Amino acid sequence: MNLQEKLAQTEANIQELKFQQESLIGQKEQLENKLSQSQVNCEQIEKEKMRLRNMLEAKLEKELAQLEQKLINEEQIKEQLTQALQIKEDKINELEQKLIGLDYEHIKKLNNRRKKLNEVEKELVNKLTSGENTKNIHKEKEAKQKERNELKQELSRTSACFL
């Protein structure tokens, strides 16, 4: 091979290498552009992730604050209901005590009436034995006996309330 051919071959090789260099430069630019675009996309994704994370955190904090307030409100309502229930129970106990006192007073009065009736009955028996008008005495005795039976019934009803 002569020098001329070598020179032509070298020039052809140089041209081929220049072409390959230009192609590689173009590929490099494309890759750099893709890399740059990927970096921009990655930054945008990171910004969007951060925005979404912040938005989610704010939403969760708001919901948490609402739930805490709701819990506080429910605790207050529970406390108010507990106090109202205690007041009602105290009032019921007070009324029960008054009712028991009234029932005892009623029983006491009924027992006093029974004692008086017994005394009247004894007087009637004494009158009968002493020979007074028996017809009137028997009527009076029957009336007192009826009153006595009514007292017994009322006493048993009143006493049954305590059982």
mmCIF file of the C-alpha atoms, coordinates in Angstrom:
data_MODEL
# 
_entry.id   MODEL 
# 
loop_
_atom_site.group_PDB 
_atom_site.id 
_atom_site.type_symbol 
_atom_site.label_atom_id 
_atom_site.label_alt_id 
_atom_site.label_comp_id 
_atom_site.label_asym_id 
_atom_site.label_entity_id 
_atom_site.label_seq_id 
_atom_site.pdbx_PDB_ins_code 
_atom_site.Cartn_x 
_atom_site.Cartn_y 
_atom_site.Cartn_z 
_atom_site.occupancy 
_atom_site.B_iso_or_equiv 
_atom_site.pdbx_formal_charge 
_atom_site.auth_seq_id 
_atom_site.auth_comp_id 
_atom_site.auth_asym_id 
_atom_site.auth_atom_id 
_atom_site.pdbx_PDB_model_num 
ATOM 1   C CA . MET A 1 1   ? 0.000    0.000  0.000   1.00 0.00 ? 1   MET A CA 1 
ATOM 2   C CA . ASN A 1 2   ? 1.329    3.291  -0.930  1.00 0.00 ? 2   ASN A CA 1 
ATOM 3   C CA . LEU A 1 3   ? 1.297    6.503  0.907   1.00 0.00 ? 3   LEU A CA 1 
ATOM 4   C CA . GLN A 1 4   ? -1.533   7.965  -1.100  1.00 0.00 ? 4   GLN A CA 1 
ATOM 5   C CA . GLU A 1 5   ? -3.789   5.065  -0.278  1.00 0.00 ? 5   GLU A CA 1 
ATOM 6   C CA . LYS A 1 6   ? -2.827   5.240  3.350   1.00 0.00 ? 6   LYS A CA 1 
ATOM 7   C CA . LEU A 1 7   ? -3.611   8.936  3.368   1.00 0.00 ? 7   LEU A CA 1 
ATOM 8   C CA . ALA A 1 8   ? -6.985   8.329  1.728   1.00 0.00 ? 8   ALA A CA 1 
ATOM 9   C CA . GLN A 1 9   ? -7.655   5.510  4.139   1.00 0.00 ? 9   GLN A CA 1 
ATOM 10  C CA . THR A 1 10  ? -6.689   7.718  7.092   1.00 0.00 ? 10  THR A CA 1 
ATOM 11  C CA . GLU A 1 11  ? -8.909   10.528 5.822   1.00 0.00 ? 11  GLU A CA 1 
ATOM 12  C CA . ALA A 1 12  ? -11.757  8.067  5.418   1.00 0.00 ? 12  ALA A CA 1 
ATOM 13  C CA . ASN A 1 13  ? -11.111  6.815  8.930   1.00 0.00 ? 13  ASN A CA 1 
ATOM 14  C CA . ILE A 1 14  ? -11.015  10.405 10.209  1.00 0.00 ? 14  ILE A CA 1 
ATOM 15  C CA . GLN A 1 15  ? -14.304  11.129 8.453   1.00 0.00 ? 15  GLN A CA 1 
ATOM 16  C CA . GLU A 1 16  ? -15.792  7.958  9.896   1.00 0.00 ? 16  GLU A CA 1 
ATOM 17  C CA . LEU A 1 17  ? -14.536  8.881  13.362  1.00 0.00 ? 17  LEU A CA 1 
ATOM 18  C CA . LYS A 1 18  ? -15.895  12.449 12.982  1.00 0.00 ? 18  LYS A CA 1 
ATOM 19  C CA . PHE A 1 19  ? -19.235  10.988 11.951  1.00 0.00 ? 19  PHE A CA 1 
ATOM 20  C CA . GLN A 1 20  ? -19.166  8.630  14.918  1.00 0.00 ? 20  GLN A CA 1 
ATOM 21  C CA . GLN A 1 21  ? -18.071  11.525 17.156  1.00 0.00 ? 21  GLN A CA 1 
ATOM 22  C CA . GLU A 1 22  ? -20.977  13.676 15.952  1.00 0.00 ? 22  GLU A CA 1 
ATOM 23  C CA . SER A 1 23  ? -23.330  10.758 16.446  1.00 0.00 ? 23  SER A CA 1 
ATOM 24  C CA . LEU A 1 24  ? -21.956  10.174 19.932  1.00 0.00 ? 24  LEU A CA 1 
ATOM 25  C CA . ILE A 1 25  ? -22.210  13.899 20.713  1.00 0.00 ? 25  ILE A CA 1 
ATOM 26  C CA . GLY A 1 26  ? -25.848  13.806 19.540  1.00 0.00 ? 26  GLY A CA 1 
ATOM 27  C CA . GLN A 1 27  ? -26.505  10.732 21.662  1.00 0.00 ? 27  GLN A CA 1 
ATOM 28  C CA . LYS A 1 28  ? -24.746  12.407 24.583  1.00 0.00 ? 28  LYS A CA 1 
ATOM 29  C CA . GLU A 1 29  ? -26.932  15.519 24.181  1.00 0.00 ? 29  GLU A CA 1 
ATOM 30  C CA . GLN A 1 30  ? -30.050  13.359 23.975  1.00 0.00 ? 30  GLN A CA 1 
ATOM 31  C CA . LEU A 1 31  ? -28.997  11.482 27.099  1.00 0.00 ? 31  LEU A CA 1 
ATOM 32  C CA . GLU A 1 32  ? -28.185  14.764 28.862  1.00 0.00 ? 32  GLU A CA 1 
ATOM 33  C CA . ASN A 1 33  ? -31.605  16.119 27.846  1.00 0.00 ? 33  ASN A CA 1 
ATOM 34  C CA . LYS A 1 34  ? -33.283  12.924 29.073  1.00 0.00 ? 34  LYS A CA 1 
ATOM 35  C CA . LEU A 1 35  ? -31.277  13.114 32.293  1.00 0.00 ? 35  LEU A CA 1 
ATOM 36  C CA . SER A 1 36  ? -32.202  16.763 32.739  1.00 0.00 ? 36  SER A CA 1 
ATOM 37  C CA . GLN A 1 37  ? -35.870  16.014 32.033  1.00 0.00 ? 37  GLN A CA 1 
ATOM 38  C CA . SER A 1 38  ? -35.734  13.059 34.447  1.00 0.00 ? 38  SER A CA 1 
ATOM 39  C CA . GLN A 1 39  ? -34.209  15.300 37.100  1.00 0.00 ? 39  GLN A CA 1 
ATOM 40  C CA . VAL A 1 40  ? -36.921  17.906 36.510  1.00 0.00 ? 40  VAL A CA 1 
ATOM 41  C CA . ASN A 1 41  ? -39.569  15.174 36.678  1.00 0.00 ? 41  ASN A CA 1 
ATOM 42  C CA . CYS A 1 42  ? -37.989  13.777 39.827  1.00 0.00 ? 42  CYS A CA 1 
ATOM 43  C CA . GLU A 1 43  ? -37.954  17.243 41.423  1.00 0.00 ? 43  GLU A CA 1 
ATOM 44  C CA . GLN A 1 44  ? -41.592  17.759 40.445  1.00 0.00 ? 44  GLN A CA 1 
ATOM 45  C CA . ILE A 1 45  ? -42.497  14.368 41.884  1.00 0.00 ? 45  ILE A CA 1 
ATOM 46  C CA . GLU A 1 46  ? -40.648  15.188 45.115  1.00 0.00 ? 46  GLU A CA 1 
ATOM 47  C CA . LYS A 1 47  ? -42.396  18.568 45.318  1.00 0.00 ? 47  LYS A CA 1 
ATOM 48  C CA . GLU A 1 48  ? -45.771  16.911 44.697  1.00 0.00 ? 48  GLU A CA 1 
ATOM 49  C CA . LYS A 1 49  ? -44.979  14.245 47.314  1.00 0.00 ? 49  LYS A CA 1 
ATOM 50  C CA . MET A 1 50  ? -44.062  16.968 49.799  1.00 0.00 ? 50  MET A CA 1 
ATOM 51  C CA . ARG A 1 51  ? -47.207  18.956 48.954  1.00 0.00 ? 51  ARG A CA 1 
ATOM 52  C CA . LEU A 1 52  ? -49.394  15.857 49.339  1.00 0.00 ? 52  LEU A CA 1 
ATOM 53  C CA . ARG A 1 53  ? -47.627  14.866 52.563  1.00 0.00 ? 53  ARG A CA 1 
ATOM 54  C CA . ASN A 1 54  ? -48.130  18.366 53.993  1.00 0.00 ? 54  ASN A CA 1 
ATOM 55  C CA . MET A 1 55  ? -51.751  18.395 52.876  1.00 0.00 ? 55  MET A CA 1 
ATOM 56  C CA . LEU A 1 56  ? -52.337  14.945 54.396  1.00 0.00 ? 56  LEU A CA 1 
ATOM 57  C CA . GLU A 1 57  ? -50.621  15.939 57.647  1.00 0.00 ? 57  GLU A CA 1 
ATOM 58  C CA . ALA A 1 58  ? -52.723  19.109 57.856  1.00 0.00 ? 58  ALA A CA 1 
ATOM 59  C CA . LYS A 1 59  ? -55.885  17.123 57.163  1.00 0.00 ? 59  LYS A CA 1 
ATOM 60  C CA . LEU A 1 60  ? -54.972  14.495 59.765  1.00 0.00 ? 60  LEU A CA 1 
ATOM 61  C CA . GLU A 1 61  ? -54.106  17.172 62.334  1.00 0.00 ? 61  GLU A CA 1 
ATOM 62  C CA . LYS A 1 62  ? -57.439  18.876 61.684  1.00 0.00 ? 62  LYS A CA 1 
ATOM 63  C CA . GLU A 1 63  ? -59.322  15.572 62.028  1.00 0.00 ? 63  GLU A CA 1 
ATOM 64  C CA . LEU A 1 64  ? -57.371  14.741 65.172  1.00 0.00 ? 64  LEU A CA 1 
ATOM 65  C CA . ALA A 1 65  ? -58.208  18.140 66.671  1.00 0.00 ? 65  ALA A CA 1 
ATOM 66  C CA . GLN A 1 66  ? -61.888  17.624 65.781  1.00 0.00 ? 66  GLN A CA 1 
ATOM 67  C CA . LEU A 1 67  ? -61.875  14.156 67.352  1.00 0.00 ? 67  LEU A CA 1 
ATOM 68  C CA . GLU A 1 68  ? -60.185  15.486 70.478  1.00 0.00 ? 68  GLU A CA 1 
ATOM 69  C CA . GLN A 1 69  ? -62.794  18.260 70.736  1.00 0.00 ? 69  GLN A CA 1 
ATOM 70  C CA . LYS A 1 70  ? -65.570  15.731 70.179  1.00 0.00 ? 70  LYS A CA 1 
ATOM 71  C CA . LEU A 1 71  ? -64.105  13.553 72.928  1.00 0.00 ? 71  LEU A CA 1 
ATOM 72  C CA . ILE A 1 72  ? -63.922  16.556 75.275  1.00 0.00 ? 72  ILE A CA 1 
ATOM 73  C CA . ASN A 1 73  ? -67.546  17.418 74.464  1.00 0.00 ? 73  ASN A CA 1 
ATOM 74  C CA . GLU A 1 74  ? -68.650  13.831 75.061  1.00 0.00 ? 74  GLU A CA 1 
ATOM 75  C CA . GLU A 1 75  ? -66.788  13.754 78.376  1.00 0.00 ? 75  GLU A CA 1 
ATOM 76  C CA . GLN A 1 76  ? -68.522  16.981 79.405  1.00 0.00 ? 76  GLN A CA 1 
ATOM 77  C CA . ILE A 1 77  ? -71.905  15.561 78.400  1.00 0.00 ? 77  ILE A CA 1 
ATOM 78  C CA . LYS A 1 78  ? -71.124  12.368 80.299  1.00 0.00 ? 78  LYS A CA 1 
ATOM 79  C CA . GLU A 1 79  ? -70.189  14.409 83.378  1.00 0.00 ? 79  GLU A CA 1 
ATOM 80  C CA . GLN A 1 80  ? -73.371  16.489 83.094  1.00 0.00 ? 80  GLN A CA 1 
ATOM 81  C CA . LEU A 1 81  ? -75.483  13.348 82.719  1.00 0.00 ? 81  LEU A CA 1 
ATOM 82  C CA . THR A 1 82  ? -73.745  11.770 85.696  1.00 0.00 ? 82  THR A CA 1 
ATOM 83  C CA . GLN A 1 83  ? -74.451  14.869 87.786  1.00 0.00 ? 83  GLN A CA 1 
ATOM 84  C CA . ALA A 1 84  ? -78.075  14.987 86.610  1.00 0.00 ? 84  ALA A CA 1 
ATOM 85  C CA . LEU A 1 85  ? -78.465  11.296 87.413  1.00 0.00 ? 85  LEU A CA 1 
ATOM 86  C CA . GLN A 1 86  ? -77.019  11.837 90.889  1.00 0.00 ? 86  GLN A CA 1 
ATOM 87  C CA . ILE A 1 87  ? -79.402  14.740 91.477  1.00 0.00 ? 87  ILE A CA 1 
ATOM 88  C CA . LYS A 1 88  ? -82.337  12.559 90.370  1.00 0.00 ? 88  LYS A CA 1 
ATOM 89  C CA . GLU A 1 89  ? -81.194  9.683  92.595  1.00 0.00 ? 89  GLU A CA 1 
ATOM 90  C CA . ASP A 1 90  ? -80.851  12.060 95.549  1.00 0.00 ? 90  ASP A CA 1 
ATOM 91  C CA . LYS A 1 91  ? -84.339  13.432 94.891  1.00 0.00 ? 91  LYS A CA 1 
ATOM 92  C CA . ILE A 1 92  ? -85.756  9.885  94.625  1.00 0.00 ? 92  ILE A CA 1 
ATOM 93  C CA . ASN A 1 93  ? -84.095  8.938  97.916  1.00 0.00 ? 93  ASN A CA 1 
ATOM 94  C CA . GLU A 1 94  ? -85.447  12.090 99.546  1.00 0.00 ? 94  GLU A CA 1 
ATOM 95  C CA . LEU A 1 95  ? -88.967  11.381 98.270  1.00 0.00 ? 95  LEU A CA 1 
ATOM 96  C CA . GLU A 1 96  ? -88.733  7.743  99.390  1.00 0.00 ? 96  GLU A CA 1 
ATOM 97  C CA . GLN A 1 97  ? -87.741  8.890  102.864 1.00 0.00 ? 97  GLN A CA 1 
ATOM 98  C CA . LYS A 1 98  ? -90.653  11.334 102.951 1.00 0.00 ? 98  LYS A CA 1 
ATOM 99  C CA . LEU A 1 99  ? -93.002  8.586  101.776 1.00 0.00 ? 99  LEU A CA 1 
ATOM 100 C CA . ILE A 1 100 ? -91.705  6.194  104.426 1.00 0.00 ? 100 ILE A CA 1 
ATOM 101 C CA . GLY A 1 101 ? -92.180  8.907  107.052 1.00 0.00 ? 101 GLY A CA 1 
ATOM 102 C CA . LEU A 1 102 ? -95.723  9.578  105.858 1.00 0.00 ? 102 LEU A CA 1 
ATOM 103 C CA . ASP A 1 103 ? -96.515  5.856  105.821 1.00 0.00 ? 103 ASP A CA 1 
ATOM 104 C CA . TYR A 1 104 ? -95.204  5.468  109.369 1.00 0.00 ? 104 TYR A CA 1 
ATOM 105 C CA . GLU A 1 105 ? -97.315  8.442  110.453 1.00 0.00 ? 105 GLU A CA 1 
ATOM 106 C CA . HIS A 1 106 ? -100.318 6.906  108.732 1.00 0.00 ? 106 HIS A CA 1 
ATOM 107 C CA . ILE A 1 107 ? -99.691  3.533  110.401 1.00 0.00 ? 107 ILE A CA 1 
ATOM 108 C CA . LYS A 1 108 ? -99.287  5.278  113.758 1.00 0.00 ? 108 LYS A CA 1 
ATOM 109 C CA . LYS A 1 109 ? -102.635 7.072  113.303 1.00 0.00 ? 109 LYS A CA 1 
ATOM 110 C CA . LEU A 1 110 ? -104.306 3.829  112.221 1.00 0.00 ? 110 LEU A CA 1 
ATOM 111 C CA . ASN A 1 111 ? -102.953 2.018  115.280 1.00 0.00 ? 111 ASN A CA 1 
ATOM 112 C CA . ASN A 1 112 ? -104.226 4.827  117.522 1.00 0.00 ? 112 ASN A CA 1 
ATOM 113 C CA . ARG A 1 113 ? -107.678 4.524  115.922 1.00 0.00 ? 113 ARG A CA 1 
ATOM 114 C CA . ARG A 1 114 ? -107.574 0.753  116.444 1.00 0.00 ? 114 ARG A CA 1 
ATOM 115 C CA . LYS A 1 115 ? -106.743 1.270  120.121 1.00 0.00 ? 115 LYS A CA 1 
ATOM 116 C CA . LYS A 1 116 ? -109.654 3.710  120.462 1.00 0.00 ? 116 LYS A CA 1 
ATOM 117 C CA . LEU A 1 117 ? -111.957 1.230  118.732 1.00 0.00 ? 117 LEU A CA 1 
ATOM 118 C CA . ASN A 1 118 ? -110.832 -1.501 121.094 1.00 0.00 ? 118 ASN A CA 1 
ATOM 119 C CA . GLU A 1 119 ? -111.588 0.788  124.015 1.00 0.00 ? 119 GLU A CA 1 
ATOM 120 C CA . VAL A 1 120 ? -115.025 1.612  122.575 1.00 0.00 ? 120 VAL A CA 1 
ATOM 121 C CA . GLU A 1 121 ? -115.671 -2.094 122.018 1.00 0.00 ? 121 GLU A CA 1 
ATOM 122 C CA . LYS A 1 122 ? -114.762 -2.808 125.644 1.00 0.00 ? 122 LYS A CA 1 
ATOM 123 C CA . GLU A 1 123 ? -117.130 -0.051 126.747 1.00 0.00 ? 123 GLU A CA 1 
ATOM 124 C CA . LEU A 1 124 ? -119.872 -1.577 124.619 1.00 0.00 ? 124 LEU A CA 1 
ATOM 125 C CA . VAL A 1 125 ? -119.247 -5.000 126.110 1.00 0.00 ? 125 VAL A CA 1 
ATOM 126 C CA . ASN A 1 126 ? -119.420 -3.412 129.572 1.00 0.00 ? 126 ASN A CA 1 
ATOM 127 C CA . LYS A 1 127 ? -122.708 -1.718 128.649 1.00 0.00 ? 127 LYS A CA 1 
ATOM 128 C CA . LEU A 1 128 ? -124.066 -5.031 127.394 1.00 0.00 ? 128 LEU A CA 1 
ATOM 129 C CA . THR A 1 129 ? -123.103 -6.774 130.578 1.00 0.00 ? 129 THR A CA 1 
ATOM 130 C CA . SER A 1 130 ? -124.569 -3.978 132.675 1.00 0.00 ? 130 SER A CA 1 
ATOM 131 C CA . GLY A 1 131 ? -127.972 -4.448 130.998 1.00 0.00 ? 131 GLY A CA 1 
ATOM 132 C CA . GLU A 1 132 ? -128.379 -1.330 128.842 1.00 0.00 ? 132 GLU A CA 1 
ATOM 133 C CA . ASN A 1 133 ? -130.423 -1.297 125.574 1.00 0.00 ? 133 ASN A CA 1 
ATOM 134 C CA . THR A 1 134 ? -128.825 -4.165 123.670 1.00 0.00 ? 134 THR A CA 1 
ATOM 135 C CA . LYS A 1 135 ? -130.276 -3.398 120.253 1.00 0.00 ? 135 LYS A CA 1 
ATOM 136 C CA . ASN A 1 136 ? -128.524 -0.003 120.014 1.00 0.00 ? 136 ASN A CA 1 
ATOM 137 C CA . ILE A 1 137 ? -125.378 -1.421 121.573 1.00 0.00 ? 137 ILE A CA 1 
ATOM 138 C CA . HIS A 1 138 ? -125.262 -4.274 119.021 1.00 0.00 ? 138 HIS A CA 1 
ATOM 139 C CA . LYS A 1 139 ? -125.685 -1.803 116.145 1.00 0.00 ? 139 LYS A CA 1 
ATOM 140 C CA . GLU A 1 140 ? -122.909 0.359  117.549 1.00 0.00 ? 140 GLU A CA 1 
ATOM 141 C CA . LYS A 1 141 ? -120.728 -2.712 118.082 1.00 0.00 ? 141 LYS A CA 1 
ATOM 142 C CA . GLU A 1 142 ? -121.272 -3.879 114.473 1.00 0.00 ? 142 GLU A CA 1 
ATOM 143 C CA . ALA A 1 143 ? -120.418 -0.399 113.159 1.00 0.00 ? 143 ALA A CA 1 
ATOM 144 C CA . LYS A 1 144 ? -117.238 -0.336 115.236 1.00 0.00 ? 144 LYS A CA 1 
ATOM 145 C CA . GLN A 1 145 ? -116.378 -3.889 114.122 1.00 0.00 ? 145 GLN A CA 1 
ATOM 146 C CA . LYS A 1 146 ? -116.803 -2.842 110.487 1.00 0.00 ? 146 LYS A CA 1 
ATOM 147 C CA . GLU A 1 147 ? -114.594 0.200  111.083 1.00 0.00 ? 147 GLU A CA 1 
ATOM 148 C CA . ARG A 1 148 ? -112.035 -2.054 112.771 1.00 0.00 ? 148 ARG A CA 1 
ATOM 149 C CA . ASN A 1 149 ? -111.983 -4.441 109.777 1.00 0.00 ? 149 ASN A CA 1 
ATOM 150 C CA . GLU A 1 150 ? -111.473 -1.501 107.416 1.00 0.00 ? 150 GLU A CA 1 
ATOM 151 C CA . LEU A 1 151 ? -108.582 -0.330 109.571 1.00 0.00 ? 151 LEU A CA 1 
ATOM 152 C CA . LYS A 1 152 ? -107.019 -3.807 109.465 1.00 0.00 ? 152 LYS A CA 1 
ATOM 153 C CA . GLN A 1 153 ? -107.254 -3.850 105.672 1.00 0.00 ? 153 GLN A CA 1 
ATOM 154 C CA . GLU A 1 154 ? -105.745 -0.396 105.373 1.00 0.00 ? 154 GLU A CA 1 
ATOM 155 C CA . LEU A 1 155 ? -102.962 -1.354 107.788 1.00 0.00 ? 155 LEU A CA 1 
ATOM 156 C CA . SER A 1 156 ? -102.172 -4.502 105.824 1.00 0.00 ? 156 SER A CA 1 
ATOM 157 C CA . ARG A 1 157 ? -102.079 -2.540 102.537 1.00 0.00 ? 157 ARG A CA 1 
ATOM 158 C CA . THR A 1 158 ? -99.843  0.124  104.046 1.00 0.00 ? 158 THR A CA 1 
ATOM 159 C CA . SER A 1 159 ? -97.575  -2.458 105.649 1.00 0.00 ? 159 SER A CA 1 
ATOM 160 C CA . ALA A 1 160 ? -97.344  -4.380 102.373 1.00 0.00 ? 160 ALA A CA 1 
ATOM 161 C CA . CYS A 1 161 ? -95.678  -1.332 100.808 1.00 0.00 ? 161 CYS A CA 1 
ATOM 162 C CA . PHE A 1 162 ? -92.661  -1.920 103.057 1.00 0.00 ? 162 PHE A CA 1 
ATOM 163 C CA . LEU A 1 163 ? -92.189  -5.569 102.101 1.00 0.00 ? 163 LEU A CA 1 
# 
